[in-house]
Amino acid sequence: MNIEAVKTQFRALKMSTAAKELDEVAAKHKAAVSLHWISELLEREIDTRKEHGLQKRIERAAFPELRTLEEFDWRFNPKIDKEKIEELAKLEFIHNNRIGLFLGKPGTGKTHLALAIGLLAVKAGLRVYCTSAKNLAYEITLARAKNNLDVLFKKILSSNLWIVDNWGVVSMGREIAEEVFDLFDRRKYNSAMILTSNRDLKEWSEVFPDPVLANATIDRMFDRAEIVIFEGKSYRLKGRIELPEFRVTKTARKEEAKI
């Protein structure tokens, strides 16, 4: 076993002194020929630390469930832009603090693909924070009541990727809407985002108490966003009655064309 390889393993474990002193200790004990077992132990330690780190990041992300791209049935809804999803799955948009907007009717795979990209990010060593729009409003309300809004904001904005599922499900009062605007405004300097929504774009303003706040927040959502339209059948309603097709308005198509 090469001593330099063992030194590399020590450094990977942040054991700089051991790496520095290895030559002297090995020479003193003439133990260079017996480094194989040390290397194997170190490799196991490295693997264990990596696995523990991954599990901690998964717990921190608070995914409602774990999903992967491999599980996704692209043939069920072939209209979904697979190329755009695969590009997002490369995670470059995260490093550039950009947004992925997944728009379409329920059951077409928006949440599945958002969670799958989130899991890829976690496996790549990135921090992810996942929540639903309803839960976000609840968390903000609770944090305001406990006077620890800064703690919540730090938790969200310290993430490399922020996933907000089911945007537009609940309307917001002014106080909550103002905090959401603040979060979206600060996000562009701190983290990337994936946001999913079943509602048509022209209905998004109804989430907010006044049009000025609505327009300002929505403007920040579409700043450097990658829009993916989810059209087609519902996975959840497979074999049952179908919902009407999601309306892809001119507004959505125009926003998509701008990117």
XYZ file of C-alpha atoms in Angstrom:
259
model
C 0.000 0.000 0.000
C 1.309 3.429 -0.994
C 1.887 5.731 1.977
C 0.660 8.698 -0.086
C -2.698 6.970 -0.565
C -3.063 6.573 3.193
C -2.116 10.233 3.684
C -4.907 11.177 1.269
C -7.375 9.171 3.349
C -6.190 10.861 6.550
C -6.716 14.269 4.939
C -10.188 13.250 3.761
C -11.012 12.594 7.409
C -9.470 15.957 8.392
C -6.666 14.145 10.259
C -3.902 16.484 9.083
C -1.484 15.666 11.910
C -1.700 11.940 11.182
C -1.016 12.640 7.499
C 1.960 14.833 8.353
C 3.507 12.400 10.840
C 2.846 9.166 8.927
C 6.256 9.000 7.219
C 8.137 9.362 10.493
C 5.981 6.900 12.416
C 6.069 4.309 9.607
C 9.863 4.588 9.348
C 10.255 4.302 13.101
C 8.231 1.104 13.265
C 9.221 -0.157 9.825
C 5.500 -0.705 9.239
C 5.108 0.564 5.697
C 4.423 -2.954 4.451
C 1.445 -3.329 6.790
C -0.524 -0.267 5.704
C -3.218 -2.243 3.861
C -5.307 -2.845 6.961
C -4.980 0.806 8.012
C -6.128 1.915 4.566
C -9.144 -0.400 4.694
C -10.157 0.912 8.112
C -9.823 4.502 6.931
C -11.874 3.766 3.817
C -14.642 2.313 5.973
C -14.549 5.399 8.180
C -14.786 7.666 5.131
C -17.730 5.681 3.723
C -19.526 5.750 7.082
C -19.081 9.505 7.428
C -20.367 10.042 3.895
C -23.439 7.905 4.602
C -24.142 9.683 7.899
C -23.766 13.038 6.164
C -26.198 11.968 3.450
C -28.782 10.799 5.984
C -28.495 14.086 7.901
C -29.031 16.087 4.715
C -32.056 13.937 3.814
C -33.550 14.496 7.283
C -32.862 18.226 7.071
C -34.500 18.426 3.657
C -37.776 17.104 5.135
C -38.813 15.366 1.925
C -42.369 13.991 2.281
C -41.088 10.937 0.375
C -38.007 9.922 -1.582
C -38.374 9.903 -5.356
C -35.906 9.261 -8.176
C -35.748 10.076 -11.882
C -35.325 6.374 -12.631
C -38.783 5.672 -11.163
C -40.517 8.223 -13.370
C -42.608 6.861 -16.252
C -41.904 9.241 -19.119
C -44.112 7.226 -21.479
C -47.246 7.927 -19.430
C -47.088 11.661 -20.207
C -44.768 12.059 -23.205
C -45.539 15.803 -23.506
C -43.376 16.580 -20.468
C -40.126 18.184 -21.594
C -37.668 15.468 -20.561
C -34.734 17.456 -21.902
C -35.463 20.382 -19.578
C -35.811 18.073 -16.580
C -32.538 16.305 -17.380
C -30.828 19.679 -17.698
C -32.124 20.702 -14.258
C -30.969 17.320 -12.921
C -27.388 18.342 -13.738
C -27.841 20.807 -10.818
C -26.119 23.732 -12.546
C -29.197 25.882 -11.912
C -28.580 25.440 -8.180
C -25.075 26.861 -8.380
C -26.515 29.842 -10.281
C -29.404 30.421 -7.819
C -32.010 29.979 -10.547
C -35.634 28.790 -10.386
C -37.429 25.810 -11.881
C -41.184 26.359 -12.259
C -43.214 23.158 -12.707
C -46.726 24.088 -13.853
C -49.650 21.794 -14.658
C -52.692 19.956 -13.397
C -52.544 17.584 -10.389
C -51.023 14.139 -10.721
C -48.838 14.788 -13.773
C -45.511 14.311 -11.995
C -44.500 17.784 -10.816
C -43.892 16.810 -7.208
C -42.196 13.526 -8.153
C -39.650 15.264 -10.378
C -39.097 18.121 -7.924
C -38.331 15.614 -5.153
C -36.131 13.549 -7.462
C -34.002 16.584 -8.316
C -33.911 17.466 -4.624
C -32.603 13.990 -3.786
C -29.926 14.295 -6.477
C -28.847 17.585 -4.905
C -28.635 16.005 -1.450
C -26.554 13.124 -2.831
C -24.249 15.709 -4.409
C -23.569 17.135 -0.951
C -25.921 20.127 -1.249
C -28.388 21.356 1.372
C -32.078 21.155 0.439
C -35.175 22.482 2.201
C -38.550 21.121 1.063
C -41.984 22.372 2.097
C -45.496 22.825 0.750
C -46.959 26.294 0.246
C -49.523 25.556 2.961
C -46.864 24.427 5.415
C -44.709 27.455 4.583
C -47.564 29.771 5.557
C -48.027 27.784 8.777
C -44.303 27.905 9.591
C -44.201 31.663 9.076
C -47.280 32.142 11.283
C -45.726 29.991 14.023
C -42.346 31.717 13.766
C -43.949 35.156 14.028
C -45.863 34.065 17.129
C -42.642 32.801 18.749
C -40.660 35.824 17.565
C -38.056 33.645 15.832
C -38.700 34.469 12.192
C -34.973 35.010 11.685
C -34.319 31.368 12.633
C -36.818 30.124 10.037
C -35.452 32.421 7.335
C -31.900 31.315 8.064
C -32.967 27.669 7.846
C -34.566 28.232 4.443
C -32.034 30.619 2.929
C -28.996 28.629 4.081
C -30.174 25.829 1.794
C -28.677 25.483 -1.670
C -32.089 24.442 -3.016
C -35.523 25.413 -1.736
C -38.493 23.339 -2.953
C -42.012 24.773 -2.569
C -44.771 22.345 -3.550
C -48.384 23.163 -4.449
C -48.024 26.916 -4.748
C -51.387 28.688 -4.875
C -53.332 26.161 -2.808
C -53.874 28.651 0.024
C -54.437 32.397 -0.011
C -52.336 34.545 2.306
C -53.095 37.401 4.652
C -51.018 40.574 4.320
C -48.534 39.762 7.104
C -47.736 36.301 5.724
C -47.636 37.573 2.133
C -45.121 40.269 3.078
C -42.842 37.681 4.696
C -43.131 35.437 1.630
C -42.190 38.380 -0.581
C -39.161 39.031 1.635
C -38.126 35.379 1.357
C -38.451 35.368 -2.420
C -36.562 38.645 -2.672
C -33.659 37.401 -0.546
C -33.617 33.961 -2.140
C -31.977 35.125 -5.373
C -28.800 35.936 -3.444
C -28.775 32.723 -1.423
C -30.382 29.673 -3.003
C -32.055 28.098 -6.013
C -35.701 27.085 -6.035
C -38.117 24.591 -7.533
C -41.755 25.650 -7.266
C -44.699 23.495 -8.345
C -48.221 24.755 -8.951
C -51.568 23.400 -10.173
C -53.007 26.873 -10.687
C -52.933 28.811 -13.898
C -50.589 31.800 -13.908
C -53.385 34.320 -14.299
C -54.819 33.072 -10.976
C -51.605 33.482 -8.986
C -52.410 37.052 -7.994
C -55.415 35.713 -6.060
C -53.007 34.189 -3.523
C -52.025 37.676 -2.333
C -54.106 40.336 -0.566
C -53.313 43.092 -3.084
C -52.091 43.294 -6.699
C -48.951 45.313 -5.956
C -47.559 42.695 -3.584
C -48.693 39.937 -5.940
C -46.947 41.422 -8.971
C -43.737 42.098 -7.047
C -43.567 38.529 -5.723
C -44.504 36.875 -9.010
C -41.900 38.983 -10.808
C -39.248 37.502 -8.522
C -40.508 33.989 -9.214
C -39.973 34.405 -12.951
C -36.590 36.078 -12.697
C -34.227 33.713 -14.599
C -36.713 30.840 -14.280
C -36.840 27.601 -16.260
C -40.504 26.809 -16.919
C -41.666 23.239 -17.452
C -45.310 22.737 -18.456
C -46.864 19.451 -17.276
C -49.660 18.430 -19.617
C -51.375 15.079 -19.965
C -52.970 12.400 -17.804
C -52.975 12.146 -14.027
C -50.991 9.304 -12.445
C -53.248 9.403 -9.402
C -56.393 9.046 -11.511
C -55.000 6.294 -13.713
C -57.905 3.978 -14.525
C -60.453 6.397 -13.047
C -62.286 9.498 -14.251
C -59.974 12.134 -15.700
C -59.819 15.807 -14.718
C -60.136 18.450 -17.436
C -56.850 19.259 -19.153
C -54.665 21.898 -17.481
C -55.140 25.196 -19.268
C -51.849 26.422 -20.651
C -52.638 30.105 -21.093
C -50.949 32.551 -23.394
C -49.370 34.063 -20.280
C -47.656 30.789 -19.408
C -46.500 30.226 -22.967
C -45.163 33.794 -23.211
C -43.246 33.425 -19.961
C -41.878 30.079 -21.134
C -40.789 31.617 -24.439
C -38.872 34.404 -22.681
C -36.453 31.978 -21.058
